[in-house]
Short mmCIF file of C-alpha atoms in Angstrom, two decimals:
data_model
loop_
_atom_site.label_atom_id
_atom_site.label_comp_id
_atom_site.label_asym_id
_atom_site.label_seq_id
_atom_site.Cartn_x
_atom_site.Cartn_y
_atom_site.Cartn_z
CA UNK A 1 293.54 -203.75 88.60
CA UNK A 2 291.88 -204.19 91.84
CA UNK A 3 293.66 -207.27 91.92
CA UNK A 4 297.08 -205.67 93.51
CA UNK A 5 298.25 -203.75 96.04
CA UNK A 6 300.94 -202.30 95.60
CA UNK A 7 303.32 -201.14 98.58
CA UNK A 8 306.44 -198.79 97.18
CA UNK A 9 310.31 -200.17 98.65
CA UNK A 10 312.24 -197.75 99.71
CA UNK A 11 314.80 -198.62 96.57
CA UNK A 12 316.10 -195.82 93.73
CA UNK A 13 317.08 -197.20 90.57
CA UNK A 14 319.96 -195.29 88.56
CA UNK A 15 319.54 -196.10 84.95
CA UNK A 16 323.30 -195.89 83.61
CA UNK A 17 323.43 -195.37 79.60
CA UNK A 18 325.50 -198.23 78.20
CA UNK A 19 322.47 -200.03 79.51
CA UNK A 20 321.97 -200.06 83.28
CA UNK A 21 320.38 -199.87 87.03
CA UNK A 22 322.04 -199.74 90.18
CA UNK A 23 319.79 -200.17 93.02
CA UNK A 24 319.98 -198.35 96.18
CA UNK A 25 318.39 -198.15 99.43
CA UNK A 26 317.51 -193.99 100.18
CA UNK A 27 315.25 -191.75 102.01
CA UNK A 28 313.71 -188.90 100.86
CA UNK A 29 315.42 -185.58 102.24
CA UNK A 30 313.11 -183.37 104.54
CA UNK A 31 312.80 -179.74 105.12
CA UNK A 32 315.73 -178.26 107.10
CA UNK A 33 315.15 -178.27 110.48
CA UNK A 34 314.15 -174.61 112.88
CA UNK A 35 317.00 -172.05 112.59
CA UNK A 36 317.17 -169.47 114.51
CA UNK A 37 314.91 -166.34 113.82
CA UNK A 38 315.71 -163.35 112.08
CA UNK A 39 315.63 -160.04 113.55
CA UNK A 40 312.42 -157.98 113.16
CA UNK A 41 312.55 -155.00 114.23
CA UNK A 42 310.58 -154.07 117.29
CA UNK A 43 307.46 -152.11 115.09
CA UNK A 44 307.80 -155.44 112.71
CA UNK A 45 307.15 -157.13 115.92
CA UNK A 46 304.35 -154.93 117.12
CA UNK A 47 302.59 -155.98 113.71
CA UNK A 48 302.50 -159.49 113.77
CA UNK A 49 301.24 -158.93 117.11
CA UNK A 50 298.48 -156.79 115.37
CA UNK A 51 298.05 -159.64 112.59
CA UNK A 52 298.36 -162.75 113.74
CA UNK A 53 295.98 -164.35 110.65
CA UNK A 54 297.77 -164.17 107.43
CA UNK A 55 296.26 -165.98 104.64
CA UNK A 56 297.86 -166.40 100.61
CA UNK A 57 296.19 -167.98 97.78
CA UNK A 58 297.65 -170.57 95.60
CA UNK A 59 296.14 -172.46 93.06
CA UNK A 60 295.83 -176.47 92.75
CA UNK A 61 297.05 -176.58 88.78
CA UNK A 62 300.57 -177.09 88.75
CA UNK A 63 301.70 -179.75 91.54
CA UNK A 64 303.89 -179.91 92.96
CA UNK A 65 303.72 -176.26 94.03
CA UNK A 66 300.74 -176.68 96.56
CA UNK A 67 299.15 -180.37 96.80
CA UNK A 68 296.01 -181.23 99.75
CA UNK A 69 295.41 -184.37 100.80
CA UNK A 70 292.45 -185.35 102.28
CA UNK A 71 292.94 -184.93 105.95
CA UNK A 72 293.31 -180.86 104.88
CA UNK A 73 297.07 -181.02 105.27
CA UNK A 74 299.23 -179.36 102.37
CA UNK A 75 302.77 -180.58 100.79
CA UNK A 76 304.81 -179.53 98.33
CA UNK A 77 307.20 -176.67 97.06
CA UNK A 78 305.66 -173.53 98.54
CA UNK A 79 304.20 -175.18 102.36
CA UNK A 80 307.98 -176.16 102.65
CA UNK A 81 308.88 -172.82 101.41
CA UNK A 82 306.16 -171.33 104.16
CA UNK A 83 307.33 -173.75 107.01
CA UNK A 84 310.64 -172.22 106.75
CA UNK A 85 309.10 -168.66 106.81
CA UNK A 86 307.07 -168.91 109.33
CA UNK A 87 309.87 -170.43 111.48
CA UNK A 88 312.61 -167.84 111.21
CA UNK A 89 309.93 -164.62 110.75
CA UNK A 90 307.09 -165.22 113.29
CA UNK A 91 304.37 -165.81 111.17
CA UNK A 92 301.76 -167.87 111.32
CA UNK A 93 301.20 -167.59 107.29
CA UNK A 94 298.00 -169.96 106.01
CA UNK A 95 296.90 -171.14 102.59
CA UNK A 96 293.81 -171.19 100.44
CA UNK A 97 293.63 -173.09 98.04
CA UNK A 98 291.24 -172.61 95.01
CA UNK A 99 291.01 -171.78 90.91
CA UNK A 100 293.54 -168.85 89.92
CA UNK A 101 291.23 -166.49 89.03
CA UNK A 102 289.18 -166.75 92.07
CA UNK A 103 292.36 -166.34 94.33
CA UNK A 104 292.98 -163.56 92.09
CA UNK A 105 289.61 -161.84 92.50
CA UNK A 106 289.70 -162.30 96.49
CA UNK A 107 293.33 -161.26 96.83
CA UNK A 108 292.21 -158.20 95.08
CA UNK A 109 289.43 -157.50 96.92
CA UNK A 110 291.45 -158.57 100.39
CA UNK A 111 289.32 -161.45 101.37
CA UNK A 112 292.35 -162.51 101.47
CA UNK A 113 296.17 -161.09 102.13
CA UNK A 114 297.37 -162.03 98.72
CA UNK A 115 299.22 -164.41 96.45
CA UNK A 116 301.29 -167.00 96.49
CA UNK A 117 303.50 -168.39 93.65
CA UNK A 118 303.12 -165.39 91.65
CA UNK A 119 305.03 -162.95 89.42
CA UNK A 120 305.63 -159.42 88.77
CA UNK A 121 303.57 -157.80 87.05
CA UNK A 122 302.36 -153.96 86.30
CA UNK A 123 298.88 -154.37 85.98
CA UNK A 124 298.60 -155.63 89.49
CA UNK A 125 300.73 -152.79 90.99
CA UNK A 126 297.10 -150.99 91.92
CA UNK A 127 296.78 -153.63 94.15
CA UNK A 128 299.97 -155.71 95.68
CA UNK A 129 303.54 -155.15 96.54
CA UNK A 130 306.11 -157.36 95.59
CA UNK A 131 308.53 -159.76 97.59
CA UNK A 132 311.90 -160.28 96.05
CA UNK A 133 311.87 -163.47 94.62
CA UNK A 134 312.04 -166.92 95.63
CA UNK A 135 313.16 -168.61 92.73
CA UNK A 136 313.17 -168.21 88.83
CA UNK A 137 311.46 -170.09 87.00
CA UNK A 138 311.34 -170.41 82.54
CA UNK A 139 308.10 -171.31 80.66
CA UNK A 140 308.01 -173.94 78.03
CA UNK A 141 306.57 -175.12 74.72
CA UNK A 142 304.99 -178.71 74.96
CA UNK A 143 304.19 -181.05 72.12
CA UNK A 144 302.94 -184.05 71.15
CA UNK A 145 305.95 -186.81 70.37
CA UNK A 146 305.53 -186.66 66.80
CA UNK A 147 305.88 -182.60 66.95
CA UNK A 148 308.70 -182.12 69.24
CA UNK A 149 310.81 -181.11 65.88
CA UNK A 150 308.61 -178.54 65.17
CA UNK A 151 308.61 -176.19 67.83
CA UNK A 152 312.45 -174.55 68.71
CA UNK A 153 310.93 -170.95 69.77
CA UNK A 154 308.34 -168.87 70.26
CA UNK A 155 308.25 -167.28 66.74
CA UNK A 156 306.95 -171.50 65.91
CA UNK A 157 303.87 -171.00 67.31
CA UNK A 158 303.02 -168.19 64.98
CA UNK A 159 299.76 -168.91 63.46
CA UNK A 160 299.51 -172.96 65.71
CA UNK A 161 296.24 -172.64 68.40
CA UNK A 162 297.96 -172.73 72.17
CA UNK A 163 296.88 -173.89 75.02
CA UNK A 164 297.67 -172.05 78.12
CA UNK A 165 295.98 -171.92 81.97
CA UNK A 166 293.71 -168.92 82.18
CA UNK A 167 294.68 -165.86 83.92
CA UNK A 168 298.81 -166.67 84.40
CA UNK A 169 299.89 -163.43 83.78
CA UNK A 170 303.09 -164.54 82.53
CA UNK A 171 301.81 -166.40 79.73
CA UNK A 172 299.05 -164.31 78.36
CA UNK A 173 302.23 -161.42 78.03
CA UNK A 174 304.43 -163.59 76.04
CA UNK A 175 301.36 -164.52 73.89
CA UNK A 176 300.47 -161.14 73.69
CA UNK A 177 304.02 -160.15 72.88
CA UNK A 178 303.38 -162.51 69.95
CA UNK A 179 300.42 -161.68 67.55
CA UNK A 180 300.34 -164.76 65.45
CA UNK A 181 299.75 -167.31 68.44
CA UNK A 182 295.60 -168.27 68.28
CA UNK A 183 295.63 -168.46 72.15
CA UNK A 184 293.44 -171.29 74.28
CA UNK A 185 293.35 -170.43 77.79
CA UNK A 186 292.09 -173.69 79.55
CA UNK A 187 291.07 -174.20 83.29
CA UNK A 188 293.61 -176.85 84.65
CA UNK A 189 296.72 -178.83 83.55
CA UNK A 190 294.28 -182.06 83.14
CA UNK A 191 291.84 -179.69 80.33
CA UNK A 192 295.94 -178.76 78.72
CA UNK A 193 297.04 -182.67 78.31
CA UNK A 194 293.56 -183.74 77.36
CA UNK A 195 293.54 -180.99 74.56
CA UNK A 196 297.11 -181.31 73.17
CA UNK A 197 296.42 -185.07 73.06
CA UNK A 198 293.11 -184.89 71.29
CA UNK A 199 294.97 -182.53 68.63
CA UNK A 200 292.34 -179.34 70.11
CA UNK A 201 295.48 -177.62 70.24
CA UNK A 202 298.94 -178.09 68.35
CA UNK A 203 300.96 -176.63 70.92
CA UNK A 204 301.38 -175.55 75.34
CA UNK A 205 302.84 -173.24 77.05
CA UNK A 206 303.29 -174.05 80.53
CA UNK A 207 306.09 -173.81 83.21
CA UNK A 208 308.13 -177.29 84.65
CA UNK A 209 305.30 -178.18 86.65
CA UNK A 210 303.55 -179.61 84.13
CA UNK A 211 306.51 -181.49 82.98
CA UNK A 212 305.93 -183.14 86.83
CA UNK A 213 302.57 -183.83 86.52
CA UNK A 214 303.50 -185.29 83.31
CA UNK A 215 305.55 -187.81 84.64
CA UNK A 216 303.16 -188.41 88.01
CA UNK A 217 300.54 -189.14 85.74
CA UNK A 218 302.91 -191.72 83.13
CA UNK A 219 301.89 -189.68 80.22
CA UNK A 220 304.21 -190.57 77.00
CA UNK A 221 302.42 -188.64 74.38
CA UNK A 222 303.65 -185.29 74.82
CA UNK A 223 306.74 -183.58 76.70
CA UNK A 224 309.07 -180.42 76.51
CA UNK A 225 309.84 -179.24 72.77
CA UNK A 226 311.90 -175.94 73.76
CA UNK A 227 312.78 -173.57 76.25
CA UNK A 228 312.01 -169.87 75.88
CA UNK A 229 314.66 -167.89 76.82
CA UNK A 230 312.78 -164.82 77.25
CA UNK A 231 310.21 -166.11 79.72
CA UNK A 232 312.49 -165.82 82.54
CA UNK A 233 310.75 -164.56 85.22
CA UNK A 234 311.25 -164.34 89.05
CA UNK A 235 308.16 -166.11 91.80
CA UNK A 236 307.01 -163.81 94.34
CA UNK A 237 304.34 -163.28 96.95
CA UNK A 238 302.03 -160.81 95.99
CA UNK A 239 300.73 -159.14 99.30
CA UNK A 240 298.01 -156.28 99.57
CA UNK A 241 299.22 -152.97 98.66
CA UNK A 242 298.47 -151.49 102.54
CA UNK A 243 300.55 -153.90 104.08
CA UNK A 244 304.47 -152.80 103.44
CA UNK A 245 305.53 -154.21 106.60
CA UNK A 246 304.93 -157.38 105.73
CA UNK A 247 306.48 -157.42 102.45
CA UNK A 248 309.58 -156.46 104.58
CA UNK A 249 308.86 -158.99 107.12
CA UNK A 250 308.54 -161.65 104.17
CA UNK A 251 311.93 -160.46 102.82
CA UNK A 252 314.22 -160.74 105.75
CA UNK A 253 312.62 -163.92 105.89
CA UNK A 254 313.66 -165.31 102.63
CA UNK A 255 317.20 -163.35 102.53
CA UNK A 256 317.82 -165.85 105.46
CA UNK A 257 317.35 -168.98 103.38
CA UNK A 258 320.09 -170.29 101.77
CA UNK A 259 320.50 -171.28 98.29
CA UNK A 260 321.56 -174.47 99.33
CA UNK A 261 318.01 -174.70 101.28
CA UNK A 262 316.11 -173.70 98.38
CA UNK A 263 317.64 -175.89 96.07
CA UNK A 264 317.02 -178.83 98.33
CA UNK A 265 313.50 -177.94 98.42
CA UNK A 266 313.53 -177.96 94.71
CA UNK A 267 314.96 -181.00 94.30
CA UNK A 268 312.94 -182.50 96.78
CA UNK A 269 310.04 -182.12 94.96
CA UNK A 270 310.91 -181.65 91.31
CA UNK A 271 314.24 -183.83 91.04
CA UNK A 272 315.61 -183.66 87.83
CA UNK A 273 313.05 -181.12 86.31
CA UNK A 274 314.55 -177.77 85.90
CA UNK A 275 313.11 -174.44 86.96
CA UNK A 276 315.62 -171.95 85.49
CA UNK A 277 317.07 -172.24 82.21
CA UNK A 278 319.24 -175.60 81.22
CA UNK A 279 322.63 -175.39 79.20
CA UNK A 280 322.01 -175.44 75.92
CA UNK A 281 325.80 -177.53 75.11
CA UNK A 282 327.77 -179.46 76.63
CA UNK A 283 331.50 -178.48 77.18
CA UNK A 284 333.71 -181.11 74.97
CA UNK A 285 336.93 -181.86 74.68
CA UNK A 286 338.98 -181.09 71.06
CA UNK A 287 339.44 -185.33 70.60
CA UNK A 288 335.59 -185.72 71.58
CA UNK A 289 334.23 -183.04 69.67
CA UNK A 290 336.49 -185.19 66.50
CA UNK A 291 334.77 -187.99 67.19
CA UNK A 292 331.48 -187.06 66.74
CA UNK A 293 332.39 -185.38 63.67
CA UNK A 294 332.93 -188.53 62.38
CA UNK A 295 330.15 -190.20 64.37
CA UNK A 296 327.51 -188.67 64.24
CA UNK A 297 324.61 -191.10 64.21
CA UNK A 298 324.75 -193.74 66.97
CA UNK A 299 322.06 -196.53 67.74
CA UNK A 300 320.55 -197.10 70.58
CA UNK A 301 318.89 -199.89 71.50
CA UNK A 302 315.23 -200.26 72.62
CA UNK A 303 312.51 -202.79 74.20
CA UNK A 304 309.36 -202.54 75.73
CA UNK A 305 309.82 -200.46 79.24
CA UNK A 306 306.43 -198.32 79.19
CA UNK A 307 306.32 -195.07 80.19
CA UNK A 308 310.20 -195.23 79.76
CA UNK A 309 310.11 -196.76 76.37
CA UNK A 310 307.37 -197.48 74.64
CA UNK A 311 307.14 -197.83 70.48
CA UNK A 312 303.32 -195.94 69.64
CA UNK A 313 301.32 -197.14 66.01
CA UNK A 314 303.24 -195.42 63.81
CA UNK A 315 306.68 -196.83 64.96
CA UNK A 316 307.88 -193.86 66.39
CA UNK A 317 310.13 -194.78 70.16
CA UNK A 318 308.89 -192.36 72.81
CA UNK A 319 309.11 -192.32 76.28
CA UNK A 320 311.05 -190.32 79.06
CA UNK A 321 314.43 -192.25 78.67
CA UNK A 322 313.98 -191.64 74.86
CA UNK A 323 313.58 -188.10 75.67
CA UNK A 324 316.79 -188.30 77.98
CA UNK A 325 318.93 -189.52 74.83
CA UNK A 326 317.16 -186.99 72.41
CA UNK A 327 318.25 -184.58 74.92
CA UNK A 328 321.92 -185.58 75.11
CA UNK A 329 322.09 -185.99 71.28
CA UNK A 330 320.46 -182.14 71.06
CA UNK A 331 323.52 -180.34 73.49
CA UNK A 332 325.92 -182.80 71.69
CA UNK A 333 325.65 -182.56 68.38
CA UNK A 334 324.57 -186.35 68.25
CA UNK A 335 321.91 -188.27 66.33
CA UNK A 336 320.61 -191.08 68.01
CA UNK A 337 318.62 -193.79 65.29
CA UNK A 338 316.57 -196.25 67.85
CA UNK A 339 316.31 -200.12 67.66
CA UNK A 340 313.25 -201.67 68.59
CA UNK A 341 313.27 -205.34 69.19
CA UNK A 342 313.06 -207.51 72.09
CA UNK A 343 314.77 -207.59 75.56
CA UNK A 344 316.82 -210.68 74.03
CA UNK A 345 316.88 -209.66 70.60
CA UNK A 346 318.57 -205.88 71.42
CA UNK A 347 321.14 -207.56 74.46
CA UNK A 348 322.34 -210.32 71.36
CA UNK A 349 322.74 -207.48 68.87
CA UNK A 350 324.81 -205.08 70.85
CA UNK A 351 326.91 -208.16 72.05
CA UNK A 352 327.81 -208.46 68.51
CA UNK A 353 328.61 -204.55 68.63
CA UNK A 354 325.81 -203.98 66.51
CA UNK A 355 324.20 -202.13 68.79
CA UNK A 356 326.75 -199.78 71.04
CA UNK A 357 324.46 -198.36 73.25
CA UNK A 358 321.35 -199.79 75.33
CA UNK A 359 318.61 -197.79 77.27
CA UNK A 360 317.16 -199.70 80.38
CA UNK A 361 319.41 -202.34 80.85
CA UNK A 362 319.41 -203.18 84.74
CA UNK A 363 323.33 -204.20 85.91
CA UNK A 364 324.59 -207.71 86.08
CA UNK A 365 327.95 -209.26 86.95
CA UNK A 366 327.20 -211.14 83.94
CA UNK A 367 326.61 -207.62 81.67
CA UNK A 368 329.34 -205.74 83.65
CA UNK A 369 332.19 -207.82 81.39
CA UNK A 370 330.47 -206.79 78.42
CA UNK A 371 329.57 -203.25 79.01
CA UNK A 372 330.99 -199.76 80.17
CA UNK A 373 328.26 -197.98 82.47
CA UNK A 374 327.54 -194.11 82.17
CA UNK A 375 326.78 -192.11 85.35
CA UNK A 376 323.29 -191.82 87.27
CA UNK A 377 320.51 -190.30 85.49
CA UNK A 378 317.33 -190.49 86.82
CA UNK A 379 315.70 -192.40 89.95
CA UNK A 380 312.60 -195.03 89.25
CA UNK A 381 310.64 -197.11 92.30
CA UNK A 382 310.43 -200.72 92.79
CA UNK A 383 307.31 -201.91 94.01
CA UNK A 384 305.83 -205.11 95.89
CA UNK A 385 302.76 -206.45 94.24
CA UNK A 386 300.47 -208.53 96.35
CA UNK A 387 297.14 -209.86 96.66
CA UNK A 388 294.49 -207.39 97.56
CA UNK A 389 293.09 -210.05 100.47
CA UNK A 390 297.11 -210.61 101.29
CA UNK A 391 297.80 -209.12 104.24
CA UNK A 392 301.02 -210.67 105.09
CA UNK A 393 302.54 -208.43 102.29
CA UNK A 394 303.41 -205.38 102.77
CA UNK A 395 306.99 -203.79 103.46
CA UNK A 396 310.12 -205.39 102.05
CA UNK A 397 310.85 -207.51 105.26
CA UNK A 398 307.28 -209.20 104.82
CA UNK A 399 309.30 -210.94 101.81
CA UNK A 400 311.18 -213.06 103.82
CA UNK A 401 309.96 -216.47 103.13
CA UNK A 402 307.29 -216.14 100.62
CA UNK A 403 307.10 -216.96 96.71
CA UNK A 404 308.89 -214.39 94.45
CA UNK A 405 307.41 -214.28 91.01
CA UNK A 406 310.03 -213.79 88.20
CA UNK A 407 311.02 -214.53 85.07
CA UNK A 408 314.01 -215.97 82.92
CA UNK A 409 316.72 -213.30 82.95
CA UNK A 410 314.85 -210.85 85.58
CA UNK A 411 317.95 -208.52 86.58
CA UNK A 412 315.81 -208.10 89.84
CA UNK A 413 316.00 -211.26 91.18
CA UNK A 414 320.21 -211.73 92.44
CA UNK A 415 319.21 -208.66 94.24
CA UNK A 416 315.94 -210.00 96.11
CA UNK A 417 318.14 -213.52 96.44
CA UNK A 418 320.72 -211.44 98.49
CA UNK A 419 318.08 -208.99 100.55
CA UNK A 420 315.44 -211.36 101.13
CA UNK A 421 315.92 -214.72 103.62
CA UNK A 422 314.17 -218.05 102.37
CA UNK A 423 312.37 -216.07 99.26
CA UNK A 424 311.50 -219.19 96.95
CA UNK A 425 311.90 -217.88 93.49
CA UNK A 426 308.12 -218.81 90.95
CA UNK A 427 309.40 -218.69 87.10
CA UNK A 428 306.65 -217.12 85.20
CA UNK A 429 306.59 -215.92 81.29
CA UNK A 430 307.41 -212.71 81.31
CA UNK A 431 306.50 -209.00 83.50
CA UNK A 432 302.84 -209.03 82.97
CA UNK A 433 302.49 -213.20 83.68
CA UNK A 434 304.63 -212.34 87.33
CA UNK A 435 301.75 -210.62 88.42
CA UNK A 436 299.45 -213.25 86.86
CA UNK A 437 301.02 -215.44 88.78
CA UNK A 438 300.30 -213.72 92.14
CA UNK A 439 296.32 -213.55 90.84
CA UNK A 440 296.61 -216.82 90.67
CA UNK A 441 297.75 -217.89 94.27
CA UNK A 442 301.19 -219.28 92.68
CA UNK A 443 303.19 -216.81 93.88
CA UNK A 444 302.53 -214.23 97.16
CA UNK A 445 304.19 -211.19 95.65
CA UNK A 446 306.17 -209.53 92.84
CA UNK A 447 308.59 -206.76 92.64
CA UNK A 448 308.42 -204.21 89.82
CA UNK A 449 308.82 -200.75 88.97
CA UNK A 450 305.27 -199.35 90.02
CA UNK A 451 304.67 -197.12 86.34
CA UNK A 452 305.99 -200.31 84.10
#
């Protein structure tokens, strides 16, 4: 609604399983900062010289690999990936960004030097060399909620109509490998969520990327069903076939980043999304492992927290912490059985032990006595809501002073009471009536996690 403006605070919520949130004040990490060069040798040298225009193509469909924003600048995995290259190597490497197939066509043709975020493959041989790789990265099957059950490998898909991004190499061989897949090839990850969603296809095939723009875009109606195992496969650059020394250029360059640079690149951008393959069990202990025999089944209490929990139609619980405990019970041996009811209604009940474990609970003093709190899982923004034609709100400072909306029980609040100076606090109904209440000139701003 045009009717807020919403201005993120720098805060990271840690949802903790027995119900809860810790809130913390962070910054998001940057790319290392210039290292000192690698040694080319003086021929390498003489190249670049020769070269000073080098130009890759990467595609726009899987953010957060290569994103533009409107003033031309690029962010995301591979510029960071580039920035460090072309600090330590020399080069002065540039992207262009377009559809796949027409970065495809032009690397092959050598309008441009070649290809970024790309993988091995033999029928391109004719025309690039190889870098060793950056990263590895596994594909994945994506369903709708419902389906999730129904896909645990490839040999599932047998006979279901995919959906797939035209021209990734990758994915057209492991549908290839496998007859019985009706194959969809589809121009961008928007045309792939549109057409699982509208049941066009049963079924996707995609890398973690798409599990990012997934969660970018709050979509609840489909996620990750299965890992395939066999789609491991490593990223390259794919450079034109008549330039070798740059390939060896390129791979001094990335011998000389570290894995603990890489993997803070990764995280930077993809948090806790995986690229290579997850553990399939967790390690338990003999007593652990006995109680779960005889536990098998646990409830887990749930509310209204959309996109983290959300009940669809049919009464079926979705949402990503959902996933999270469907994951947990899946490398555990676990079966969780949700319990939809109220915020109240699901606090009262696992009070009473009823319930023994709660998803989205935020911490309290009060709640502390009652409940144990499991480790950090997964970070979530707070955001200040104010009036479009309010200017005085905008960072968390701006605060000080004003009218708070909130409501009865609002685990937010004791925090804002103890960060913000001379905050009056407005009681409304309930989430949606706090930012009512700012419509309505009753309060100046509220504080909520932006997707909710």
């Amino acid at each position: 609604m045009r009717h807020f403006s919403p201005s993120a605070l720098s805060f990271r919520l840690f949802v903790i399983a027995a119900g809860v949130v810790v809130v913390f004040f962070l910054w998001a990490p940057g790319v290392a900062a210039d290292e000192p060069s690698v040694e080319l040798t003086h021929e390498e040298h003489r190249w670049l010289e020769r070269h000073p225009d080098i130009a890759l193509g990467f595609a726009p469909d899987y953010p957060p690999a290569v994103m533009a924003a409107e003033n031309g600048e690029f962010s995301g995995i591979f510029p960071d990936f580039l920035k460090l290259l072309n600090q330590r190597t020399g080069t002065d490497i540039r992207i262009v960004l377009g559809p796949w197939a027409e970065m495809l066509n032009q690397a092959k043709n050598r309008s441009i030097d070649g290809l970024g975020a790309s993988h091995i493959a033999d029928s391109r041989r004719r025309y690039f060399k190889f870098t060793r790789p950056l990263f590895n990265v596994y594909y994945y099957i994506y369903a709708r909620s419902e389906d999730l059950g129904r896909f645990k490998g490839i040999a599932d898909l047998s006979g279901k109509r995919v959906g797939n991004i035209q021209n990734y190499i990758k994915i057209e061989e492991l549908i290839n490998q496998n007859s019985g897949i009706l194959p969809a090839p589809l121009k961008s990850t928007e045309a792939m969520a549109a057409a699982l969603l509208s049941g066009e296809v049963d079924a996707l095939i995609a890398n973690p990327a798409l599990e990012y723009w997934r969660r970018q875009n709050a979509h609840t109606g489909f996620a990750v069903a299965a890992m395939l195992p066999e789609s491991r496969a490593g990223v390259v650059f794919s450079i034109r076939k008549d330039w070798p020394e740059l390939v060896g250029i390129l791979d001094k360059g990335l011998a000389a980043i570290s894995d603990s640079e890489k993997q803070a690149i990764l995280n930077r951008w993809l948090g806790d999304i995986r690229l290579d393959a997850p553990s399939m069990k967790i390690a338990l202990t003999p007593e652990e492992r006995e109680w779960i025999r005889d536990h098998p089944v646990f409830t887990v209490g749930a509310f209204s927290l959309p996109p983290y929990i959300i009940q669809n139609k049919n009464g079926l619980v979705t949402g990503y912490m959902t996933e999270m405990i469907r994951e947990i019970g899946a490398k555990t041996g676990l079966t969780p059985n949700f319990s939809y009811g109220s915020l109240g209604l699901v606090l009262k009940r696992s009070e009473s032990k009823d319930i023994p474990v709660v998803m989205g609970v935020i911490e309290t003093p009060e709640r502390a006595r009652l409940f144990d709190f499991s480790i950090e899982a997964f970070p979530i923004n707070l955001s200040i809501f104010g009036r479009a034609d309010d200017p005085r709100i905008g960072d968390p400072a701006s605060l000080n002073g004003k009218r708070i909306a909130t409501y009865p029980r609002y685990s937010i609040q004791p925090f804002l009471e103890k960060q913000l100076h001379g905050a009056r606090f407005v009681m409304a109904e309930d989430a949606l009536d706090m930012l009512q209440t700012v419509v309505r000139g009753q309060a100046d701003a509220a504080v909520q996690e932006l997707h909710t």
